[in-house]
Short mmCIF file of C-alpha atoms and ligand atoms in Angstrom, two decimals:
data_model
loop_
_atom_site.label_atom_id
_atom_site.label_comp_id
_atom_site.label_asym_id
_atom_site.label_seq_id
_atom_site.Cartn_x
_atom_site.Cartn_y
_atom_site.Cartn_z
CA MET A 1 33.27 -7.23 -41.51
CA THR A 2 30.41 -9.61 -42.36
CA THR A 3 30.74 -13.33 -41.77
CA SER A 4 29.60 -15.92 -44.34
CA ALA A 5 27.01 -17.60 -42.10
CA PRO A 6 24.26 -15.20 -41.06
CA VAL A 7 24.60 -14.08 -37.46
CA VAL A 8 21.63 -14.82 -35.19
CA LEU A 9 21.94 -12.68 -32.09
CA ILE A 10 20.15 -14.17 -29.07
CA ALA A 11 19.57 -11.25 -26.73
CA GLU A 12 17.64 -12.97 -23.92
CA GLU A 13 17.45 -16.42 -22.41
CA LEU A 14 15.42 -18.62 -24.75
CA ALA A 15 14.38 -22.28 -24.58
CA PRO A 16 16.89 -24.93 -25.73
CA SER A 17 14.46 -25.80 -28.55
CA VAL A 18 15.60 -22.62 -30.32
CA LEU A 19 19.06 -23.93 -31.15
CA GLY A 20 17.69 -27.23 -32.45
CA VAL A 21 15.26 -25.46 -34.78
CA LEU A 22 17.80 -22.90 -36.03
CA GLY A 23 20.10 -25.80 -36.91
CA THR A 24 23.46 -25.35 -38.59
CA GLY A 25 24.22 -22.74 -41.21
CA VAL A 26 23.87 -19.81 -38.84
CA GLU A 27 26.34 -18.31 -36.41
CA ILE A 28 24.76 -18.00 -32.97
CA ARG A 29 25.93 -15.15 -30.75
CA HIS A 30 24.65 -14.14 -27.33
CA VAL A 31 24.29 -10.72 -25.73
CA ASP A 32 22.40 -9.28 -22.78
CA GLY A 33 19.75 -7.29 -24.64
CA ALA A 34 18.91 -5.22 -21.56
CA ASP A 35 22.46 -3.81 -21.62
CA ARG A 36 22.32 -1.16 -24.36
CA SER A 37 26.07 -0.66 -24.41
CA ALA A 38 26.49 -4.34 -25.27
CA LEU A 39 23.43 -4.67 -27.51
CA LEU A 40 24.13 -1.84 -29.96
CA PRO A 41 27.60 -2.99 -31.09
CA ALA A 42 26.44 -6.63 -31.12
CA LEU A 43 23.69 -5.71 -33.58
CA ALA A 44 26.19 -4.46 -36.17
CA GLU A 45 26.61 -7.87 -37.81
CA ALA A 46 23.30 -9.47 -36.87
CA ALA A 47 21.00 -10.81 -39.59
CA ALA A 48 18.46 -11.80 -36.95
CA VAL A 49 17.91 -10.79 -33.36
CA MET A 50 15.86 -12.92 -30.98
CA ILE A 51 14.31 -11.31 -27.90
CA ARG A 52 11.68 -11.57 -25.17
CA SER A 53 10.34 -8.50 -23.37
CA ALA A 54 13.51 -7.04 -21.81
CA THR A 55 15.19 -5.90 -25.04
CA GLN A 56 14.12 -2.68 -26.73
CA ILE A 57 14.41 -2.89 -30.50
CA ASP A 58 13.72 0.76 -31.19
CA ALA A 59 14.81 3.07 -34.02
CA GLU A 60 18.28 3.47 -32.48
CA ALA A 61 18.80 -0.29 -32.23
CA LEU A 62 17.58 -0.76 -35.81
CA ALA A 63 19.95 1.94 -37.05
CA ALA A 64 22.79 0.03 -35.38
CA ALA A 65 21.87 -3.11 -37.33
CA PRO A 66 22.51 -2.53 -41.05
CA ASN A 67 22.43 -6.26 -41.90
CA LEU A 68 19.27 -7.05 -39.97
CA LYS A 69 16.58 -9.05 -41.79
CA VAL A 70 14.37 -10.18 -38.94
CA VAL A 71 13.46 -9.32 -35.36
CA ALA A 72 12.01 -12.36 -33.60
CA ARG A 73 9.96 -11.80 -30.44
CA ALA A 74 9.65 -15.12 -28.56
CA GLY A 75 6.26 -14.24 -27.13
CA ILE A 76 3.29 -12.02 -27.84
CA GLY A 77 3.67 -8.34 -26.97
CA LEU A 78 5.45 -6.22 -29.57
CA ASP A 79 5.47 -3.06 -27.46
CA ASN A 80 9.28 -3.35 -27.12
CA VAL A 81 9.77 -3.35 -30.89
CA ASP A 82 9.36 -0.31 -33.13
CA VAL A 83 7.48 -2.22 -35.81
CA ALA A 84 6.96 0.87 -38.00
CA ALA A 85 10.69 1.71 -38.00
CA ALA A 86 11.55 -1.93 -38.75
CA THR A 87 9.09 -2.05 -41.64
CA GLU A 88 10.51 1.18 -43.05
CA ARG A 89 13.94 -0.44 -43.10
CA GLY A 90 12.59 -3.64 -44.68
CA VAL A 91 13.18 -5.63 -41.48
CA MET A 92 10.62 -8.36 -40.81
CA VAL A 93 9.16 -8.62 -37.29
CA VAL A 94 7.85 -12.02 -36.18
CA ASN A 95 6.31 -13.14 -32.90
CA ALA A 96 4.52 -16.19 -31.50
CA PRO A 97 1.01 -14.95 -30.73
CA THR A 98 -0.42 -18.16 -29.29
CA SER A 99 2.67 -19.70 -27.70
CA ASN A 100 2.16 -18.54 -24.12
CA ILE A 101 -1.55 -17.72 -23.90
CA VAL A 102 -2.39 -20.71 -21.69
CA SER A 103 0.53 -19.97 -19.36
CA ALA A 104 -0.38 -16.29 -19.15
CA ALA A 105 -4.04 -17.12 -18.46
CA GLU A 106 -3.12 -19.65 -15.77
CA HIS A 107 -0.81 -17.10 -14.14
CA ALA A 108 -3.59 -14.49 -14.07
CA VAL A 109 -5.92 -16.99 -12.39
CA ALA A 110 -3.16 -17.93 -9.93
CA LEU A 111 -2.64 -14.25 -9.03
CA LEU A 112 -6.38 -13.73 -8.63
CA LEU A 113 -6.74 -16.67 -6.23
CA ALA A 114 -3.53 -15.80 -4.35
CA ALA A 115 -4.76 -12.22 -3.89
CA ALA A 116 -8.25 -13.33 -2.81
CA ARG A 117 -6.78 -15.60 -0.11
CA HIS A 118 -3.63 -13.60 0.86
CA ILE A 119 -1.52 -16.66 0.15
CA PRO A 120 1.95 -15.03 -0.14
CA ALA A 121 1.48 -12.88 2.98
CA ALA A 122 0.14 -15.83 5.00
CA ASP A 123 3.00 -18.01 3.78
CA ALA A 124 5.58 -15.37 4.76
CA SER A 125 3.94 -14.86 8.17
CA LEU A 126 3.90 -18.58 8.96
CA ARG A 127 7.55 -18.93 7.96
CA GLU A 128 8.29 -16.12 10.44
CA GLY A 129 6.85 -18.34 13.19
CA GLN A 130 3.42 -16.68 13.46
CA TRP A 131 0.17 -18.65 13.48
CA LYS A 132 -2.31 -16.00 12.37
CA ARG A 133 -5.69 -16.98 10.97
CA SER A 134 -8.11 -14.05 11.23
CA ALA A 135 -5.55 -11.65 9.77
CA PHE A 136 -5.72 -13.58 6.52
CA THR A 137 -9.47 -13.93 6.07
CA GLY A 138 -10.10 -13.89 2.34
CA VAL A 139 -13.06 -13.77 -0.03
CA GLU A 140 -14.68 -16.43 -2.23
CA VAL A 141 -14.66 -16.10 -6.00
CA THR A 142 -17.83 -18.09 -6.51
CA GLU A 143 -20.96 -16.10 -7.40
CA LYS A 144 -18.95 -12.89 -7.73
CA THR A 145 -18.70 -10.66 -10.81
CA VAL A 146 -15.44 -10.87 -12.74
CA GLY A 147 -14.67 -8.06 -15.18
CA VAL A 148 -12.28 -8.89 -18.00
CA VAL A 149 -10.67 -5.87 -19.66
CA GLY A 150 -9.56 -7.07 -23.11
CA LEU A 151 -11.39 -10.21 -24.23
CA GLY A 152 -8.76 -11.42 -26.70
CA ARG A 153 -6.98 -14.76 -26.64
CA ILE A 154 -5.78 -14.59 -23.03
CA GLY A 155 -8.86 -12.78 -21.71
CA GLN A 156 -11.06 -15.52 -23.21
CA LEU A 157 -8.97 -18.31 -21.65
CA VAL A 158 -9.19 -16.57 -18.28
CA ALA A 159 -12.97 -16.20 -18.68
CA GLN A 160 -13.34 -19.90 -19.58
CA ARG A 161 -11.31 -20.97 -16.57
CA LEU A 162 -13.10 -18.67 -14.13
CA ALA A 163 -16.49 -19.85 -15.44
CA ALA A 164 -15.76 -23.06 -13.52
CA PHE A 165 -16.03 -20.97 -10.32
CA ASP A 166 -19.62 -20.14 -11.18
CA VAL A 167 -19.00 -16.41 -11.53
CA GLU A 168 -20.82 -13.77 -13.53
CA LEU A 169 -18.53 -12.73 -16.37
CA ILE A 170 -18.54 -9.27 -17.88
CA ALA A 171 -16.00 -7.77 -20.28
CA TYR A 172 -14.96 -4.53 -21.90
CA ASP A 173 -13.44 -4.79 -25.38
CA PRO A 174 -14.78 -2.57 -28.14
CA TYR A 175 -13.15 -4.70 -30.83
CA ILE A 176 -14.55 -8.14 -29.98
CA GLN A 177 -17.36 -9.89 -31.89
CA PRO A 178 -20.42 -9.87 -29.61
CA GLY A 179 -21.23 -13.43 -30.81
CA ARG A 180 -17.95 -14.75 -29.42
CA ALA A 181 -18.63 -13.16 -26.03
CA ALA A 182 -22.13 -14.70 -25.96
CA GLN A 183 -20.65 -18.15 -26.72
CA LEU A 184 -18.40 -17.74 -23.70
CA GLY A 185 -21.25 -16.58 -21.48
CA VAL A 186 -19.69 -13.13 -21.16
CA ARG A 187 -21.80 -9.96 -21.10
CA MET A 188 -20.11 -7.06 -22.89
CA VAL A 189 -20.29 -3.75 -21.03
CA SER A 190 -18.69 -0.31 -21.11
CA LEU A 191 -15.51 0.27 -19.10
CA GLU A 192 -17.51 2.43 -16.69
CA GLU A 193 -20.03 -0.37 -16.05
CA LEU A 194 -17.25 -2.91 -15.68
CA LEU A 195 -15.47 -0.81 -13.08
CA ARG A 196 -18.72 -0.24 -11.20
CA GLU A 197 -19.91 -3.87 -11.19
CA SER A 198 -16.78 -6.01 -10.80
CA ASP A 199 -15.68 -7.75 -7.62
CA PHE A 200 -12.60 -8.95 -9.51
CA LEU A 201 -11.03 -7.10 -12.39
CA THR A 202 -8.48 -8.75 -14.66
CA ILE A 203 -6.65 -6.93 -17.46
CA HIS A 204 -5.61 -8.55 -20.74
CA LEU A 205 -4.78 -5.69 -23.10
CA PRO A 206 -1.75 -4.98 -25.25
CA ARG A 207 0.27 -1.90 -24.30
CA THR A 208 -0.61 0.77 -26.88
CA PRO A 209 -0.91 4.56 -26.69
CA GLU A 210 -4.66 3.99 -26.17
CA THR A 211 -4.30 1.52 -23.28
CA VAL A 212 -1.48 3.08 -21.24
CA GLY A 213 -2.97 4.57 -18.07
CA LEU A 214 -6.43 3.17 -18.87
CA ILE A 215 -6.94 2.37 -15.18
CA GLY A 216 -5.76 5.29 -13.05
CA ALA A 217 -6.82 7.00 -9.83
CA ALA A 218 -10.11 8.30 -11.31
CA GLU A 219 -11.11 4.83 -12.57
CA LEU A 220 -10.13 3.06 -9.34
CA ALA A 221 -12.28 5.54 -7.41
CA THR A 222 -15.37 4.26 -9.27
CA THR A 223 -14.92 0.56 -8.42
CA LYS A 224 -16.65 -1.37 -5.67
CA ARG A 225 -14.75 -0.89 -2.42
CA GLY A 226 -12.46 -3.88 -1.90
CA VAL A 227 -12.28 -4.89 -5.58
CA ILE A 228 -9.43 -7.27 -6.43
CA VAL A 229 -7.33 -6.15 -9.42
CA VAL A 230 -5.12 -8.43 -11.52
CA ASN A 231 -2.70 -7.22 -14.18
CA ALA A 232 -0.71 -9.93 -15.93
CA ALA A 233 -0.74 -8.08 -19.26
CA ARG A 234 1.54 -5.04 -19.33
CA GLY A 235 2.89 -2.50 -16.90
CA GLY A 236 1.48 0.99 -17.24
CA LEU A 237 -2.06 -0.16 -18.08
CA VAL A 238 -2.88 0.28 -14.40
CA ASP A 239 -1.20 3.30 -12.84
CA GLU A 240 1.08 1.73 -10.20
CA ALA A 241 1.15 4.73 -7.84
CA ALA A 242 -2.65 5.08 -7.99
CA LEU A 243 -3.06 1.35 -7.39
CA ALA A 244 -0.71 1.51 -4.40
CA ASP A 245 -2.76 4.40 -2.92
CA ALA A 246 -5.99 2.46 -3.49
CA LEU A 247 -4.50 -0.65 -1.83
CA ARG A 248 -3.46 1.45 1.17
CA SER A 249 -6.90 3.02 1.53
CA GLY A 250 -8.78 -0.26 1.06
CA GLN A 251 -10.57 0.99 -2.09
CA VAL A 252 -8.77 -1.92 -3.76
CA GLY A 253 -8.81 -4.92 -1.43
CA ALA A 254 -5.92 -6.79 -3.02
CA ALA A 255 -4.03 -6.94 -6.29
CA GLY A 256 -2.09 -9.51 -8.27
CA ILE A 257 0.54 -7.84 -10.44
CA ASP A 258 3.02 -9.47 -12.83
CA VAL A 259 4.09 -6.49 -14.93
CA TYR A 260 5.45 -2.99 -14.24
CA ALA A 261 5.68 0.33 -16.05
CA THR A 262 9.44 -0.08 -16.38
CA GLU A 263 11.16 -3.43 -16.20
CA PRO A 264 13.22 -4.85 -14.66
CA CYS A 265 11.54 -3.34 -11.62
CA THR A 266 12.77 -3.68 -8.06
CA ASP A 267 11.32 -0.60 -6.38
CA SER A 268 7.58 -0.35 -7.10
CA PRO A 269 5.43 1.17 -4.31
CA LEU A 270 3.45 -2.09 -4.54
CA PHE A 271 6.31 -4.12 -3.09
CA ALA A 272 5.81 -2.72 0.41
CA LEU A 273 2.10 -3.61 0.53
CA PRO A 274 1.02 -6.96 2.01
CA ASN A 275 -2.22 -6.96 -0.01
CA ALA A 276 -0.30 -6.86 -3.30
CA VAL A 277 0.78 -10.22 -4.72
CA VAL A 278 3.67 -9.51 -7.04
CA THR A 279 5.67 -11.58 -9.51
CA PRO A 280 8.51 -10.50 -11.84
CA HIS A 281 6.83 -10.84 -15.27
CA LEU A 282 6.38 -14.61 -15.01
CA GLY A 283 3.19 -14.99 -17.06
CA ALA A 284 4.94 -16.82 -19.88
CA SER A 285 7.62 -18.44 -17.77
CA THR A 286 6.70 -22.08 -18.10
CA THR A 287 8.65 -24.81 -19.84
CA GLU A 288 5.80 -25.37 -22.25
CA ALA A 289 5.31 -21.74 -23.24
CA GLN A 290 9.01 -21.08 -23.67
CA ASP A 291 9.46 -24.21 -25.81
CA LYS A 292 6.54 -23.21 -28.02
CA ALA A 293 7.56 -19.55 -28.31
CA GLY A 294 11.23 -20.33 -28.96
CA ALA A 295 10.57 -23.05 -31.53
CA ALA A 296 7.93 -20.99 -33.36
CA VAL A 297 10.09 -17.89 -33.79
CA ALA A 298 13.22 -19.94 -34.55
CA ARG A 299 11.28 -21.54 -37.46
CA SER A 300 10.33 -18.07 -38.68
CA VAL A 301 13.95 -16.85 -38.41
CA ARG A 302 15.23 -19.83 -40.38
CA LEU A 303 12.70 -19.25 -43.16
CA ALA A 304 13.34 -15.49 -43.21
CA LEU A 305 17.10 -15.99 -43.51
CA LEU A 306 16.54 -18.44 -46.35
CA GLY A 307 14.41 -15.83 -48.06
CA GLU A 308 11.37 -18.09 -47.92
CA PHE A 309 7.75 -17.26 -47.14
CA VAL A 310 7.23 -16.92 -43.36
CA PRO A 311 3.74 -18.08 -42.34
CA ASP A 312 2.08 -16.84 -39.12
CA ALA A 313 3.70 -18.64 -36.15
P1 NAD B 401 -5.04 -10.36 -28.07
O1 NAD B 401 -4.61 -9.43 -29.15
O2 NAD B 401 -5.59 -11.70 -28.44
O3 NAD B 401 -6.12 -9.65 -27.13
C1 NAD B 401 -6.05 -8.32 -26.75
C2 NAD B 401 -7.46 -7.79 -26.68
O4 NAD B 401 -7.41 -6.45 -26.23
C3 NAD B 401 -8.14 -7.78 -28.07
O5 NAD B 401 -9.37 -8.50 -28.01
C4 NAD B 401 -8.37 -6.32 -28.36
O6 NAD B 401 -9.59 -6.07 -29.03
C5 NAD B 401 -8.39 -5.73 -26.96
N1 NAD B 401 -8.05 -4.31 -26.97
C6 NAD B 401 -7.06 -3.67 -27.65
N2 NAD B 401 -7.08 -2.35 -27.39
C7 NAD B 401 -8.11 -2.16 -26.53
C8 NAD B 401 -8.63 -1.01 -25.88
N3 NAD B 401 -8.10 0.20 -26.09
N4 NAD B 401 -9.69 -1.17 -25.04
C9 NAD B 401 -10.21 -2.39 -24.81
N5 NAD B 401 -9.78 -3.52 -25.42
C10 NAD B 401 -8.73 -3.40 -26.26
O7 NAD B 401 -3.78 -10.51 -27.13
P2 NAD B 401 -3.55 -11.61 -26.00
O8 NAD B 401 -2.86 -12.79 -26.58
O9 NAD B 401 -4.81 -11.84 -25.25
O10 NAD B 401 -2.48 -10.87 -25.08
C11 NAD B 401 -2.79 -9.66 -24.43
C12 NAD B 401 -1.52 -9.04 -23.87
O11 NAD B 401 -1.06 -9.81 -22.78
C13 NAD B 401 -0.32 -9.04 -24.83
O12 NAD B 401 -0.37 -7.93 -25.71
C14 NAD B 401 0.86 -8.94 -23.90
O13 NAD B 401 1.18 -7.59 -23.70
C15 NAD B 401 0.33 -9.53 -22.60
N6 NAD B 401 1.00 -10.79 -22.23
C16 NAD B 401 1.66 -10.83 -21.03
C17 NAD B 401 2.30 -11.99 -20.65
C18 NAD B 401 3.06 -12.06 -19.36
O14 NAD B 401 4.07 -12.74 -19.31
N7 NAD B 401 2.63 -11.41 -18.31
C19 NAD B 401 2.26 -13.13 -21.48
C20 NAD B 401 1.58 -13.04 -22.67
C21 NAD B 401 0.96 -11.86 -23.06
C1 MLT B 402 4.61 -11.73 -23.98
O1 MLT B 402 4.17 -10.67 -24.42
O2 MLT B 402 4.64 -12.77 -24.65
C2 MLT B 402 5.07 -11.76 -22.56
O3 MLT B 402 5.49 -10.56 -22.11
C3 MLT B 402 5.90 -12.91 -22.22
C4 MLT B 402 7.37 -12.81 -22.26
O4 MLT B 402 7.93 -12.60 -23.31
O5 MLT B 402 7.97 -13.01 -21.23
#
């Protein structure tokens, strides 16, 4: 049975701005998109589905959604959407590519500084009644070399922010205009050079077949001993088991990790290591980013359901 008002299925928690922008004239339904047994039947009548990163809109989900016109990703990464399968079915896929870039960049910088100064471990130790100072000796960022892997929107914001620490910036990104890197004061290098030269390494790549496993045991073995690694992009870009081994051996001094190969994740080998600073995919979790992402994709959904032209969000 199809209802008269198009059904917009909200499959993850989105900002309140979404409902205001969608307005009346649609029927809003909610489902937990991470629960496949609830998601698939809920898609049957959906004209639009709105998601973040926890919902997989793959070929099976699309096949369960015969009325679907638009998949709206309230954020950047589209690695949880089968865009080719959607396109084949005539389903539009929209995202909000600039909505959370500042939040994600700030989170990467926060992880880098927290890892450099052991802030979570020192905080936990003090709360346990221990006054330890030498155990938490850190390193300065200033005058070090920071390697940015993926100098896109977020990588560039991270580079701009870290420039204030008076660091040497290098980056690996075969697709970036060299002129843009020069403007930012970033020297473009090969991945091998970046791994060899960096004191801090921060990853800002999309998850694609080319980028999964880009930094594994072999790559970590070529870094400076004690390098600090930050991944606030996608799980799987850095091999978690290899990173955990390198953290144990001291090859990697510390790491700041926001994303995991499979999410939700509660049992990574990283979680037992005091020199790993870990957060549960919080890069975009700010009021500002969620408002922007939600409102942008809600506008796109409204236009798509009206059959109007949908400009880039
Ligand atoms: P972007 O497209 O602007 O930048 C990605 C950069 O990676 C591009 O410059 C591209 O040339 C480069 N790249 C692609 N493939 C590459 C490869 N094989 N080798 C080297 N470089 C390669 O994207 P962005 O806005 O900077 O976002 C990057 C990623 O960050 C997103 O795809 C998303 O997965 C992730 N992200 C995470 C959070 C979070 O909450 N942790 C928030 C936002 C975005
Ligand atoms: C993104 O790609 O935008 C991020 O993963 C943020 C998110 O949706 O939580």
